[in-house]
Backbone atoms as SQL, in Angstrom:
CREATE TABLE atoms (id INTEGER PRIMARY KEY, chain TEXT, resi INTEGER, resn TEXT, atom TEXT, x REAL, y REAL, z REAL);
INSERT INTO atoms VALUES
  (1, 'A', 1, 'UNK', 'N', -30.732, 5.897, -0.276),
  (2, 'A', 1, 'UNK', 'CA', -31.601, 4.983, -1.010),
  (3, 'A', 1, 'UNK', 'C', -32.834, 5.769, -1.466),
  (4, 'A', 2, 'UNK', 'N', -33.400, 5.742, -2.434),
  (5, 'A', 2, 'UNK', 'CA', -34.661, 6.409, -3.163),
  (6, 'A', 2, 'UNK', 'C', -35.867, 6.139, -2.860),
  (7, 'A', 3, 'UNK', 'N', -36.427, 6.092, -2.845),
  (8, 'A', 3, 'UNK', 'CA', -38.159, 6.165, -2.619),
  (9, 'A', 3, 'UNK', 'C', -38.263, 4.307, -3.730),
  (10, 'A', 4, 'UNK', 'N', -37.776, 4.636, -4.932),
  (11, 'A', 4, 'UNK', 'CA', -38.417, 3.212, -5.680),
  (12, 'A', 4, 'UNK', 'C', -37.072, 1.665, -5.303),
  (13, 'A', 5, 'UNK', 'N', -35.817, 1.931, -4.701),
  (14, 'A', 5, 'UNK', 'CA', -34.918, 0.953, -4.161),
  (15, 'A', 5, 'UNK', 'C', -35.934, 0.780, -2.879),
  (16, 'A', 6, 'UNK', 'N', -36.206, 1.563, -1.860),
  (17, 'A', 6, 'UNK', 'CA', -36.905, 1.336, -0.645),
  (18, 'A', 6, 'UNK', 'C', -38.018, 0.512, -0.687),
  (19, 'A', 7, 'UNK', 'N', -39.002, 0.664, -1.643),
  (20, 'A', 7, 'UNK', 'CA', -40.088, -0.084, -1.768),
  (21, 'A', 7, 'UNK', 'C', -40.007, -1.471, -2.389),
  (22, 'A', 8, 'UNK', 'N', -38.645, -1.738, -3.340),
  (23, 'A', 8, 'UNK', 'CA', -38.489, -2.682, -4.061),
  (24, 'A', 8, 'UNK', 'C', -37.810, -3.495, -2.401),
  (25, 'A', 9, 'UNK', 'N', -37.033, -2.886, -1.808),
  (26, 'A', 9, 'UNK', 'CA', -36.434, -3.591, -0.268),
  (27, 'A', 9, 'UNK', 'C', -37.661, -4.119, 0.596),
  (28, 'A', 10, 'UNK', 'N', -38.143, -3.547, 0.768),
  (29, 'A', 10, 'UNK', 'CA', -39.042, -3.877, 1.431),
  (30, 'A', 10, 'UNK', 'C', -40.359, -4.835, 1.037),
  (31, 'A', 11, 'UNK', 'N', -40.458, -5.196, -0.793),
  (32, 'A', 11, 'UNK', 'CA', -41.160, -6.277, -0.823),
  (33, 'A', 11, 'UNK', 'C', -40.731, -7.199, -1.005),
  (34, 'A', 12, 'UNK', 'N', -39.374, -7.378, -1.618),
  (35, 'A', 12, 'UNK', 'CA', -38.379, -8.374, -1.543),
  (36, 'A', 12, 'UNK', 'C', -37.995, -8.969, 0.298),
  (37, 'A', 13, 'UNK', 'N', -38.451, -8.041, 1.150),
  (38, 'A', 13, 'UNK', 'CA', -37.984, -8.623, 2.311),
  (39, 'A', 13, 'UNK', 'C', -39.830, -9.675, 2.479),
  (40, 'A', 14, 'UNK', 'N', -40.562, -8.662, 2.008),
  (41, 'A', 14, 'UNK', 'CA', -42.243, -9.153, 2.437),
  (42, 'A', 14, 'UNK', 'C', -42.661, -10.606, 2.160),
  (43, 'A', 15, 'UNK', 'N', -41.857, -10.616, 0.494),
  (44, 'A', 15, 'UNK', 'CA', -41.816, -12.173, 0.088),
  (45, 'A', 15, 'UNK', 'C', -41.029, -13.310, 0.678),
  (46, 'A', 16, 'UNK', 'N', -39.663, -12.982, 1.585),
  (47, 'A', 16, 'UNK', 'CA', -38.764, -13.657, 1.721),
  (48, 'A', 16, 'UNK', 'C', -39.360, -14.150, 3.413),
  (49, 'A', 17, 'UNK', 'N', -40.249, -13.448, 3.622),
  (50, 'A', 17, 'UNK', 'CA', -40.632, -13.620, 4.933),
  (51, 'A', 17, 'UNK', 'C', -41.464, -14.419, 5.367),
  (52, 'A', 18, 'UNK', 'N', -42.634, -14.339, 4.244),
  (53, 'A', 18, 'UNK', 'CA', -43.755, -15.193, 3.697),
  (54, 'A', 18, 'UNK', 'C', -43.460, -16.524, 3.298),
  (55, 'A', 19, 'UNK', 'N', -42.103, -16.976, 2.652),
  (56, 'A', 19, 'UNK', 'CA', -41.749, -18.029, 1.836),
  (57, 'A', 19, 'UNK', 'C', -41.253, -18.485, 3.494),
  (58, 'A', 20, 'UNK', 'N', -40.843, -17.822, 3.783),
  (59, 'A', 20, 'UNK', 'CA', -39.918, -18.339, 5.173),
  (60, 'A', 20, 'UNK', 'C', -41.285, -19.005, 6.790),
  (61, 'A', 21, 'UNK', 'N', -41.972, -17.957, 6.762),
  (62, 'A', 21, 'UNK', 'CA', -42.959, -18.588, 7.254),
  (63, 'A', 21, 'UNK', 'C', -43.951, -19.952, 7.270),
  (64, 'A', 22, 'UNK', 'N', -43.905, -19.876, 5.848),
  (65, 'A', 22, 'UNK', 'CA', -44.074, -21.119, 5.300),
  (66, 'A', 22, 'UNK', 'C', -43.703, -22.631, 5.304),
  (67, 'A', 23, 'UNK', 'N', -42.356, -22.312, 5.377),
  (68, 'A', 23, 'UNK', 'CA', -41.534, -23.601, 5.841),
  (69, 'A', 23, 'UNK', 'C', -41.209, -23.619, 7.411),
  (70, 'A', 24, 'UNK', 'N', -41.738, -23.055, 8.275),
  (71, 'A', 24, 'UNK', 'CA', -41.434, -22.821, 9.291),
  (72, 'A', 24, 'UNK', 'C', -42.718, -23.861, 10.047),
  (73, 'A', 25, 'UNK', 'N', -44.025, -23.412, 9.229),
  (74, 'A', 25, 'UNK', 'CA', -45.087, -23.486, 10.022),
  (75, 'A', 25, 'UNK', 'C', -45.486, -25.261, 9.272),
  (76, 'A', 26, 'UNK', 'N', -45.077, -25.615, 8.391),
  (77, 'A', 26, 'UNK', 'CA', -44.638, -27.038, 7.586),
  (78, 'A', 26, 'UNK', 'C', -44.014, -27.541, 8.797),
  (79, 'A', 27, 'UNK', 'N', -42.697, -27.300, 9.445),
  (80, 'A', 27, 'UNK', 'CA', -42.182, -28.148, 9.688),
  (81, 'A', 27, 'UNK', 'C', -43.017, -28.502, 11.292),
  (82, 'A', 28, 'UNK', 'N', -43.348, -27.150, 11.569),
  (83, 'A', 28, 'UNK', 'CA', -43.644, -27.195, 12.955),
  (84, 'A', 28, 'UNK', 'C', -44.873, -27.958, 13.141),
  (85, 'A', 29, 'UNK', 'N', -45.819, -28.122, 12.078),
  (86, 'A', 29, 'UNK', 'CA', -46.678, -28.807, 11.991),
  (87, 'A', 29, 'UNK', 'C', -46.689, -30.541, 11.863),
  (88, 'A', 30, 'UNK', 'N', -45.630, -30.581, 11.234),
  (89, 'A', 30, 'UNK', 'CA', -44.786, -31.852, 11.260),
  (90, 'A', 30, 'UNK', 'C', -44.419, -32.567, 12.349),
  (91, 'A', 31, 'UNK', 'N', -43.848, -31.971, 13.063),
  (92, 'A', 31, 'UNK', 'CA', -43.316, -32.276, 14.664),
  (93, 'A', 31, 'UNK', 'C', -44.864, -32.278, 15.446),
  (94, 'A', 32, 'UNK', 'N', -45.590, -31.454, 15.632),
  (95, 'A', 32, 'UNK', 'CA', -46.377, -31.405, 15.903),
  (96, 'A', 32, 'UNK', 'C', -47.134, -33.212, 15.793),
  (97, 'A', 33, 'UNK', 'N', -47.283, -33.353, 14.546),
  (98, 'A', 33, 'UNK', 'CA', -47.733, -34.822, 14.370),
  (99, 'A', 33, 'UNK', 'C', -47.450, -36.049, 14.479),
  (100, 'A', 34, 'UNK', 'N', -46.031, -35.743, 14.314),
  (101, 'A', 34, 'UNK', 'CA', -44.898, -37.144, 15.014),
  (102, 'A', 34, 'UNK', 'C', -44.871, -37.244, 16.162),
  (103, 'A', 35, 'UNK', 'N', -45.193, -35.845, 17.018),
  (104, 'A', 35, 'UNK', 'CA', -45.022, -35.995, 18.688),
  (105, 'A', 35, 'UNK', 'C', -46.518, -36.473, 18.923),
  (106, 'A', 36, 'UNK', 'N', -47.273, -36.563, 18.463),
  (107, 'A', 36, 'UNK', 'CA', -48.547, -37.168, 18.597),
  (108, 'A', 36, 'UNK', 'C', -48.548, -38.621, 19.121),
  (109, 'A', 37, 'UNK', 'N', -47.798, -39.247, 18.468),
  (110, 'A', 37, 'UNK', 'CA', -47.728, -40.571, 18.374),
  (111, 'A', 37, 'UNK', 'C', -47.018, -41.050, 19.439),
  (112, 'A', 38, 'UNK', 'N', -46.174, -40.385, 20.267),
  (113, 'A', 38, 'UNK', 'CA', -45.235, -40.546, 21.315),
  (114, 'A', 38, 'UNK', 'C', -46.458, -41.332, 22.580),
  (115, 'A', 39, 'UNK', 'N', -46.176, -42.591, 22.883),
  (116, 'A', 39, 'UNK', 'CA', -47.196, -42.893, 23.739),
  (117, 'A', 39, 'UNK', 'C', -48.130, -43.663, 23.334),
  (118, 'A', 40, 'UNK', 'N', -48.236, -43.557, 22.077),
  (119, 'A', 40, 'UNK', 'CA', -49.321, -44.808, 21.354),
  (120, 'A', 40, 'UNK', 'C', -48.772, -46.389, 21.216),
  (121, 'A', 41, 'UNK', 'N', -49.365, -46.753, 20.718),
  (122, 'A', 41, 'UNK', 'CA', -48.791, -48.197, 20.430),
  (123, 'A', 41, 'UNK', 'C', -48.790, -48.657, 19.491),
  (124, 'A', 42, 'UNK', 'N', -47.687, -49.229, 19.105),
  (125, 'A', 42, 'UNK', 'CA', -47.249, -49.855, 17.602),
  (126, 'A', 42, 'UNK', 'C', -48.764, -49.780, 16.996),
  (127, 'A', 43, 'UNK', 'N', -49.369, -51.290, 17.395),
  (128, 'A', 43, 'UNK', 'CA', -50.441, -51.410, 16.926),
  (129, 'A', 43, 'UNK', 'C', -51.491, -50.029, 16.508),
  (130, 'A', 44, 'UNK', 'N', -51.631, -49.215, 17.317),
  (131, 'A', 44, 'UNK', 'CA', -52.434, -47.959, 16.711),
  (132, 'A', 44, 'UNK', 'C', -52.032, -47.498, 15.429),
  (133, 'A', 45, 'UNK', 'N', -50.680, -46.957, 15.525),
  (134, 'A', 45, 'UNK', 'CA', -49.798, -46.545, 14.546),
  (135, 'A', 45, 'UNK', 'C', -49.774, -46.932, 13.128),
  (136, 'A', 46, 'UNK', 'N', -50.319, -48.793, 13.313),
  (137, 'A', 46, 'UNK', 'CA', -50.125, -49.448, 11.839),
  (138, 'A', 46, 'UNK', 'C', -51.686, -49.599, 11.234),
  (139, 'A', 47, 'UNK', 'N', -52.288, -49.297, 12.500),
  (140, 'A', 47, 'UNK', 'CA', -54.131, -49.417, 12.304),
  (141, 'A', 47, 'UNK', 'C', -54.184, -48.346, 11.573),
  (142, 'A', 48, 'UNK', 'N', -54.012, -46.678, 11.621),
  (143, 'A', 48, 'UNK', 'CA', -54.009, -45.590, 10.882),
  (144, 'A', 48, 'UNK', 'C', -52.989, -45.662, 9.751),
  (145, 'A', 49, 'UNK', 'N', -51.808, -46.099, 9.694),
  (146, 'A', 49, 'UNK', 'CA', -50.851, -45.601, 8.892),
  (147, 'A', 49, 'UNK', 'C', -50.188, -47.282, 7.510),
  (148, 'A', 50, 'UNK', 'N', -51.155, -47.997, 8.228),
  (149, 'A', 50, 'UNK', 'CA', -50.892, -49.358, 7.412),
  (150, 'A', 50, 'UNK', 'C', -49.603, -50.009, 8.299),
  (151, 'A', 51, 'UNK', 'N', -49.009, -50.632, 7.475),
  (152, 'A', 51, 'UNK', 'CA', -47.420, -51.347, 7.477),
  (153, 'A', 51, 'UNK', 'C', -46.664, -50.551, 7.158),
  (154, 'A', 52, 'UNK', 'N', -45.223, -50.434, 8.043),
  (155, 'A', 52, 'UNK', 'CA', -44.120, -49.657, 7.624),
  (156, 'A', 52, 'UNK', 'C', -43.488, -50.218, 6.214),
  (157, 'A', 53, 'UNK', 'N', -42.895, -49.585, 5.881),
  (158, 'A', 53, 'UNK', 'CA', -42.289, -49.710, 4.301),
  (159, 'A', 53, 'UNK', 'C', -41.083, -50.682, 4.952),
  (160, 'A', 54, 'UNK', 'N', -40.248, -50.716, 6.050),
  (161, 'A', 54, 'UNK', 'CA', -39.857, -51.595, 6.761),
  (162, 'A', 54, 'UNK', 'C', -39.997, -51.547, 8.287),
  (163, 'A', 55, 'UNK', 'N', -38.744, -52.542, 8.968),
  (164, 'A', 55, 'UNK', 'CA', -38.974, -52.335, 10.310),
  (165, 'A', 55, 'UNK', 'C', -37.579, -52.928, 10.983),
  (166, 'A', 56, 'UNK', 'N', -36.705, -52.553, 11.653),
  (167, 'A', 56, 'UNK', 'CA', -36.017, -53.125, 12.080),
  (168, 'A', 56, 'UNK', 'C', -35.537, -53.187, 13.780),
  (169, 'A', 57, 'UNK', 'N', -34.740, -53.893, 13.903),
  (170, 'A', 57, 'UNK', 'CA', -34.589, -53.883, 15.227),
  (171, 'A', 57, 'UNK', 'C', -33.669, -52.875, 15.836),
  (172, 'A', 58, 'UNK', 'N', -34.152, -52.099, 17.071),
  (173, 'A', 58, 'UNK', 'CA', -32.790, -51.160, 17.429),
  (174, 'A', 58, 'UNK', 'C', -31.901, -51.185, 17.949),
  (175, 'A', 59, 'UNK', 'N', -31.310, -52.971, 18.034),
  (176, 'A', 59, 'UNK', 'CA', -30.189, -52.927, 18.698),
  (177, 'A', 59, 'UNK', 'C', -30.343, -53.361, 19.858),
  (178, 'A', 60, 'UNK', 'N', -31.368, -53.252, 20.330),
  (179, 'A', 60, 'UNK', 'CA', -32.137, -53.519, 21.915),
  (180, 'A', 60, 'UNK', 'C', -33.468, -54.461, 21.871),
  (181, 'A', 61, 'UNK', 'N', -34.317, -54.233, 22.953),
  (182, 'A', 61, 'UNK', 'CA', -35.768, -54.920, 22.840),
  (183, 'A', 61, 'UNK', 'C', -36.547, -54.188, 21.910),
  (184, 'A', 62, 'UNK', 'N', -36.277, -52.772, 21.457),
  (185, 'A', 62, 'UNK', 'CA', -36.840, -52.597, 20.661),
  (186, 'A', 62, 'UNK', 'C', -37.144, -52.892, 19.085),
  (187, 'A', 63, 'UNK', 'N', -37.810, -51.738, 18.329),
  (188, 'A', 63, 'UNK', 'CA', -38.249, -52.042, 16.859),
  (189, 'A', 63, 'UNK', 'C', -38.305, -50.717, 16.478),
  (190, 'A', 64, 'UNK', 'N', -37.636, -50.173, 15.173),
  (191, 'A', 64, 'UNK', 'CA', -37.539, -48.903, 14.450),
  (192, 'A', 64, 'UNK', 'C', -38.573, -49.413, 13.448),
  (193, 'A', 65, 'UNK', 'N', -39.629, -48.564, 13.226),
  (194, 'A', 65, 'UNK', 'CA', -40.855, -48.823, 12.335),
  (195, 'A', 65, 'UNK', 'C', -40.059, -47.163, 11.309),
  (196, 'A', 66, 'UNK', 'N', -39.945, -47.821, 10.121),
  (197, 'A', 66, 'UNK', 'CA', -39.710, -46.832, 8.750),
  (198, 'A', 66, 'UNK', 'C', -40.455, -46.662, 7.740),
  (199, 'A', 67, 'UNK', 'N', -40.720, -45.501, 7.305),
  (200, 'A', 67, 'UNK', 'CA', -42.142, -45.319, 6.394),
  (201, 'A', 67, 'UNK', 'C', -41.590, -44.507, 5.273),
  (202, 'A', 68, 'UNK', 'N', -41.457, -45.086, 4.221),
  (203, 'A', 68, 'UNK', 'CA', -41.189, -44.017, 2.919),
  (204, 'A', 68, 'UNK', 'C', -42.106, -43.994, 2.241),
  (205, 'A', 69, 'UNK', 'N', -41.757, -42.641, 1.181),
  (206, 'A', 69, 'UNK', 'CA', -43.013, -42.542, 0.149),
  (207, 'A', 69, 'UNK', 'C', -42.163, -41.869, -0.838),
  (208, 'A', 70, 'UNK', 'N', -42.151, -42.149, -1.870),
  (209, 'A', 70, 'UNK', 'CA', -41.186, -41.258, -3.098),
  (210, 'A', 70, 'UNK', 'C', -42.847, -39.984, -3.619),
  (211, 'A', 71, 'UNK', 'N', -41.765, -39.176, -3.280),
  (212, 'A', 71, 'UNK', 'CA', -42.656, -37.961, -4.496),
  (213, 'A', 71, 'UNK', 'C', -42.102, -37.073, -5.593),
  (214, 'A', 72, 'UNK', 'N', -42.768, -36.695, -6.068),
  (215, 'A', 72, 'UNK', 'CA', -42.024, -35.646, -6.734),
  (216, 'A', 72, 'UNK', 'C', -42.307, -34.347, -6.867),
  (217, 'A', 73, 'UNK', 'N', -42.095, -33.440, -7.021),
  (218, 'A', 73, 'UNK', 'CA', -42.261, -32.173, -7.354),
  (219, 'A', 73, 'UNK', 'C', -42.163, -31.385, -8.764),
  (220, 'A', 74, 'UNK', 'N', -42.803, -30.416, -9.379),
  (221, 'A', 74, 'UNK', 'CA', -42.933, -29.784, -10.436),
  (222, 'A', 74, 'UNK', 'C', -42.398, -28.643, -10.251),
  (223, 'A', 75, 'UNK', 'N', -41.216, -27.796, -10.602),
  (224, 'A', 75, 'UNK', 'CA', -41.748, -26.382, -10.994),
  (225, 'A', 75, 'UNK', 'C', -41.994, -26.182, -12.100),
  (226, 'A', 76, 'UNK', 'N', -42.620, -24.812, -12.645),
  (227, 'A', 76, 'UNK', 'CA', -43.306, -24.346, -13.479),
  (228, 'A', 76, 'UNK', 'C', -42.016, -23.409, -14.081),
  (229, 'A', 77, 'UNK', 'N', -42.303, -23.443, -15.254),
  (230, 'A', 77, 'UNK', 'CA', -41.063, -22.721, -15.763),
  (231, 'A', 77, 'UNK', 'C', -41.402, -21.469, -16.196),
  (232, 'A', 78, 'UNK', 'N', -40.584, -20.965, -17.194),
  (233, 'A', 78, 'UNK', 'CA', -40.376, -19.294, -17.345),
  (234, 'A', 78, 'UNK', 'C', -41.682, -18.939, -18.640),
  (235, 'A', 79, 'UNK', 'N', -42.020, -17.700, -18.224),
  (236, 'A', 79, 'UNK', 'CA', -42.994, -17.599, -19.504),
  (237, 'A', 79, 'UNK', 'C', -41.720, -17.755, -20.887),
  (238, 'A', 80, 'UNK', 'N', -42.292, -17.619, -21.682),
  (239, 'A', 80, 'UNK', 'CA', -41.572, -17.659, -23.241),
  (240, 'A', 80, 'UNK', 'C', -41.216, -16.194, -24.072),
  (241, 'A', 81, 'UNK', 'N', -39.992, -16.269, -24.472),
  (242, 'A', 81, 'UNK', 'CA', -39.825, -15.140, -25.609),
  (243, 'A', 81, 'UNK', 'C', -41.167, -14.649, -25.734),
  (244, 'A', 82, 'UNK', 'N', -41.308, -12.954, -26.173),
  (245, 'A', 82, 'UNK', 'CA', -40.219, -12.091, -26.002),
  (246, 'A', 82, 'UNK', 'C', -40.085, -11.297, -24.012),
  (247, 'A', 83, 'UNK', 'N', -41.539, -11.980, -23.669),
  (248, 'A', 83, 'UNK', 'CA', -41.274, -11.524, -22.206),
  (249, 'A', 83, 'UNK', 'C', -39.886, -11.504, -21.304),
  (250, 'A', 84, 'UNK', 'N', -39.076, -13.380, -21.913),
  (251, 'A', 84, 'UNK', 'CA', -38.431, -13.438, -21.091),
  (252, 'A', 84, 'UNK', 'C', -37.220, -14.386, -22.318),
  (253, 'A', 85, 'UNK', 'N', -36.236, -13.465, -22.472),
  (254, 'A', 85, 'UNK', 'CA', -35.089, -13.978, -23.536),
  (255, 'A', 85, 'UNK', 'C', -34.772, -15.488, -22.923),
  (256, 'A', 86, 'UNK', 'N', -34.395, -15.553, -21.927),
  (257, 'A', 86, 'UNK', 'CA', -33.815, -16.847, -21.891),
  (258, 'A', 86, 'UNK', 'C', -34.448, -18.359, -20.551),
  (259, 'A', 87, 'UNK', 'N', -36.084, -18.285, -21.147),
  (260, 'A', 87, 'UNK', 'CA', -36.604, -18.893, -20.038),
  (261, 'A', 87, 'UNK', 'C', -36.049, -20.605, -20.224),
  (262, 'A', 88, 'UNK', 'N', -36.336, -21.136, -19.077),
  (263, 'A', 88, 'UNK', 'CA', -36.397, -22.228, -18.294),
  (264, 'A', 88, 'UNK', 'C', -37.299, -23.385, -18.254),
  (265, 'A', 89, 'UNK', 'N', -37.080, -24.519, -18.939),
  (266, 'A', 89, 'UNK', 'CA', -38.049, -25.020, -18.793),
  (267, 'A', 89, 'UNK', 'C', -38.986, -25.809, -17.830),
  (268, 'A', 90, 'UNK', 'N', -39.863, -26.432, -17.472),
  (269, 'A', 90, 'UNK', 'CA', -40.375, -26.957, -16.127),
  (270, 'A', 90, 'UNK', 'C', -39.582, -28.364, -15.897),
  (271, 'A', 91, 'UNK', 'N', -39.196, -27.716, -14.368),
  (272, 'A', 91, 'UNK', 'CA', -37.956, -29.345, -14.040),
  (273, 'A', 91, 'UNK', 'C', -39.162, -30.418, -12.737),
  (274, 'A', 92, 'UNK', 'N', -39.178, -31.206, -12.717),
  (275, 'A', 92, 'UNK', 'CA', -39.381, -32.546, -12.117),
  (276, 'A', 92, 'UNK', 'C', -38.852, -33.419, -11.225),
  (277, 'A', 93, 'UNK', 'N', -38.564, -33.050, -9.752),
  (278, 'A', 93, 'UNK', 'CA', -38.208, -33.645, -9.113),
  (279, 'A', 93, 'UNK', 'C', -38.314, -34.867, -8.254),
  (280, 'A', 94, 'UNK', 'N', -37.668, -35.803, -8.401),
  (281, 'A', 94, 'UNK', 'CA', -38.114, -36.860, -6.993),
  (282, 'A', 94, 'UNK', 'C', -37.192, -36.787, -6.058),
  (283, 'A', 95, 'UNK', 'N', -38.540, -37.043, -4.926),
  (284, 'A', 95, 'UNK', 'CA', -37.585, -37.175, -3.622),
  (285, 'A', 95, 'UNK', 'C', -38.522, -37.953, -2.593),
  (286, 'A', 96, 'UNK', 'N', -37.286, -37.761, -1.533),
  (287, 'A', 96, 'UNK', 'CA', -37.911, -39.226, -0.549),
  (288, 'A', 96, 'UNK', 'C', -38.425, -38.536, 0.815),
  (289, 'A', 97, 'UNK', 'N', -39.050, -39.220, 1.030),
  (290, 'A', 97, 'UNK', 'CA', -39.681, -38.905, 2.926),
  (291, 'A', 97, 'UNK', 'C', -39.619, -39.768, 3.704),
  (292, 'A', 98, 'UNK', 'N', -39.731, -39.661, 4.464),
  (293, 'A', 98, 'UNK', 'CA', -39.251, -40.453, 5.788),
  (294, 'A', 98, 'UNK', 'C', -39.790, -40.373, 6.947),
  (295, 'A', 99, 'UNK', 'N', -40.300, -41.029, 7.554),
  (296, 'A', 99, 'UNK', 'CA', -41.102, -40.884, 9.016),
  (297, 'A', 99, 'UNK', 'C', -40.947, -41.944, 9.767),
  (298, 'A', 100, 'UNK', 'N', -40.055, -41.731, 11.040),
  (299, 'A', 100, 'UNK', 'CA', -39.103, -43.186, 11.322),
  (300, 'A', 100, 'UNK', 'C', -39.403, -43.024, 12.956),
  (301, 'A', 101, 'UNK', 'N', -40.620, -43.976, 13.405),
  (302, 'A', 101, 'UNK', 'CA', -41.241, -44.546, 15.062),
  (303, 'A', 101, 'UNK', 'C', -40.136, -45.219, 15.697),
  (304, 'A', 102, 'UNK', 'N', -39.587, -45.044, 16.903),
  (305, 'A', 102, 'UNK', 'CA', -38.833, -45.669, 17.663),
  (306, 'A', 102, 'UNK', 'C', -40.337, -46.455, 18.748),
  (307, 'A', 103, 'UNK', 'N', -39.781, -47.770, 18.576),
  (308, 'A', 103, 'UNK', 'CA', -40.866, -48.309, 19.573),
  (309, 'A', 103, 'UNK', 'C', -40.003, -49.358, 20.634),
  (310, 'A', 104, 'UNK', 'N', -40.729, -49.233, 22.160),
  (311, 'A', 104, 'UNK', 'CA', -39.757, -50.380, 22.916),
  (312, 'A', 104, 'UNK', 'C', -40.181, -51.509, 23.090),
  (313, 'A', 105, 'UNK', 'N', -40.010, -52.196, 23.841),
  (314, 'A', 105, 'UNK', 'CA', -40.295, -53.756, 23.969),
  (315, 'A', 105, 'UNK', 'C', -41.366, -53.933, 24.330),
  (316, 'A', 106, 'UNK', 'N', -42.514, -52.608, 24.814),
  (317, 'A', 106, 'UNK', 'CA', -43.984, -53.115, 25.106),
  (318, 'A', 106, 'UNK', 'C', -44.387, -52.633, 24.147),
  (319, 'A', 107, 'UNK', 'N', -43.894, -52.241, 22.808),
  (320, 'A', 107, 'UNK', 'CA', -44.914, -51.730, 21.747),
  (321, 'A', 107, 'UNK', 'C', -45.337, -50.162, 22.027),
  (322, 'A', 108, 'UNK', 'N', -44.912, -49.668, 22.233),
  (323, 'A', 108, 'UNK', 'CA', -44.927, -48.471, 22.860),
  (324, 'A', 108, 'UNK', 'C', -43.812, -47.027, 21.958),
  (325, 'A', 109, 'UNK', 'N', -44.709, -46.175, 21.392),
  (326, 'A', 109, 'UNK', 'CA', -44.048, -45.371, 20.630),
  (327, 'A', 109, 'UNK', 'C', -43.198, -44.421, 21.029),
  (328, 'A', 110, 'UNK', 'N', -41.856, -44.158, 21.508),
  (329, 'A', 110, 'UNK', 'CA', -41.223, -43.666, 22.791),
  (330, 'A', 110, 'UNK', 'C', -40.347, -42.006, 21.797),
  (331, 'A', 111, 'UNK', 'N', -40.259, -42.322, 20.295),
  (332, 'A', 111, 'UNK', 'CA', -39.475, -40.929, 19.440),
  (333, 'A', 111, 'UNK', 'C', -40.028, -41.230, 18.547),
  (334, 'A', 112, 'UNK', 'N', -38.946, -40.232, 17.812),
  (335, 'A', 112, 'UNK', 'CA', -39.528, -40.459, 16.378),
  (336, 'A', 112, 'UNK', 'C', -38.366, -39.380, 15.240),
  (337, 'A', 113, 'UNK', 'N', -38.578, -39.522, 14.283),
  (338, 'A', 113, 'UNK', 'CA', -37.881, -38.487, 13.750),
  (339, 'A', 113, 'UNK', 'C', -38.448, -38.314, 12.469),
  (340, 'A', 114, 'UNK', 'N', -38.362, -37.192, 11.090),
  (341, 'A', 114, 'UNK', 'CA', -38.574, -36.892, 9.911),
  (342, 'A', 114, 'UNK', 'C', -37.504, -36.823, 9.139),
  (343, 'A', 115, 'UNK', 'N', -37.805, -36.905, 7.820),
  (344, 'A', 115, 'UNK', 'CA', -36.515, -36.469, 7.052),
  (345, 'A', 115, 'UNK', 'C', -38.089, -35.798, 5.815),
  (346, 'A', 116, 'UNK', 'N', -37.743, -34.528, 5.215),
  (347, 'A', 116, 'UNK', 'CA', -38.266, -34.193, 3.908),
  (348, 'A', 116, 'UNK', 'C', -39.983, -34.125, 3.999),
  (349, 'A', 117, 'UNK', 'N', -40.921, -33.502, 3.606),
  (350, 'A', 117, 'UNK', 'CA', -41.776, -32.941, 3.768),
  (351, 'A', 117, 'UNK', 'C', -42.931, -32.898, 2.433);
């Protein structure tokens, strides 16, 4: 391998590591905040966070409290001719989130789970 493949390896790994860190320290931060709640009580939960988007029952004495939010996302597209022959234009995504409280029969926040970020 050459001196200019080696350096191109090695920032291609620098970026992939960085991007990767990134979603790492997102999610962990995530968990981090849902496990927060483990131990609180319904009522706290809806004092900070409003009303769930729904709520249902789990089958038991309990109550599954569900929270969505639609978002979307932008990327940015390709610069334009002649930099770049065949750019891309900026796409627009929606998507959903999810943040779903398991609570038991004393109101009591006992799990929890995420979907999307």
């Amino acid at each position: 391998m050459n001196g200019r493949m080696l350096r191109l390896s090695i920032l291609a790994l620098s970026f992939f590591s960085v991007l990767t860190a990134g979603c790492v320290s997102s999610s962990a931060q995530m968990n981090d905040m849902m496990a927060k709640w483990v131990g609180s009580s319904q009522h706290d939960l809806i004092l900070k966070w409003g009303p769930p988007t729904y709520a249902k029952s789990d089958g038991g004495d309990g109550t599954i409290l569900v929270y969505e939010q639609q978002r979307t996302r932008t990327s940015v597209g390709d610069f334009p001719p002649p930099s770049n022959p065949d750019p891309q234009p900026s796409q627009t995504r929606i998507y959903l989130v999810k943040r779903t409280f398991y609570v038991n029969s004393q109101g009591v926040i006992y799990s929890w789970q995420w979907e999307g970020l």
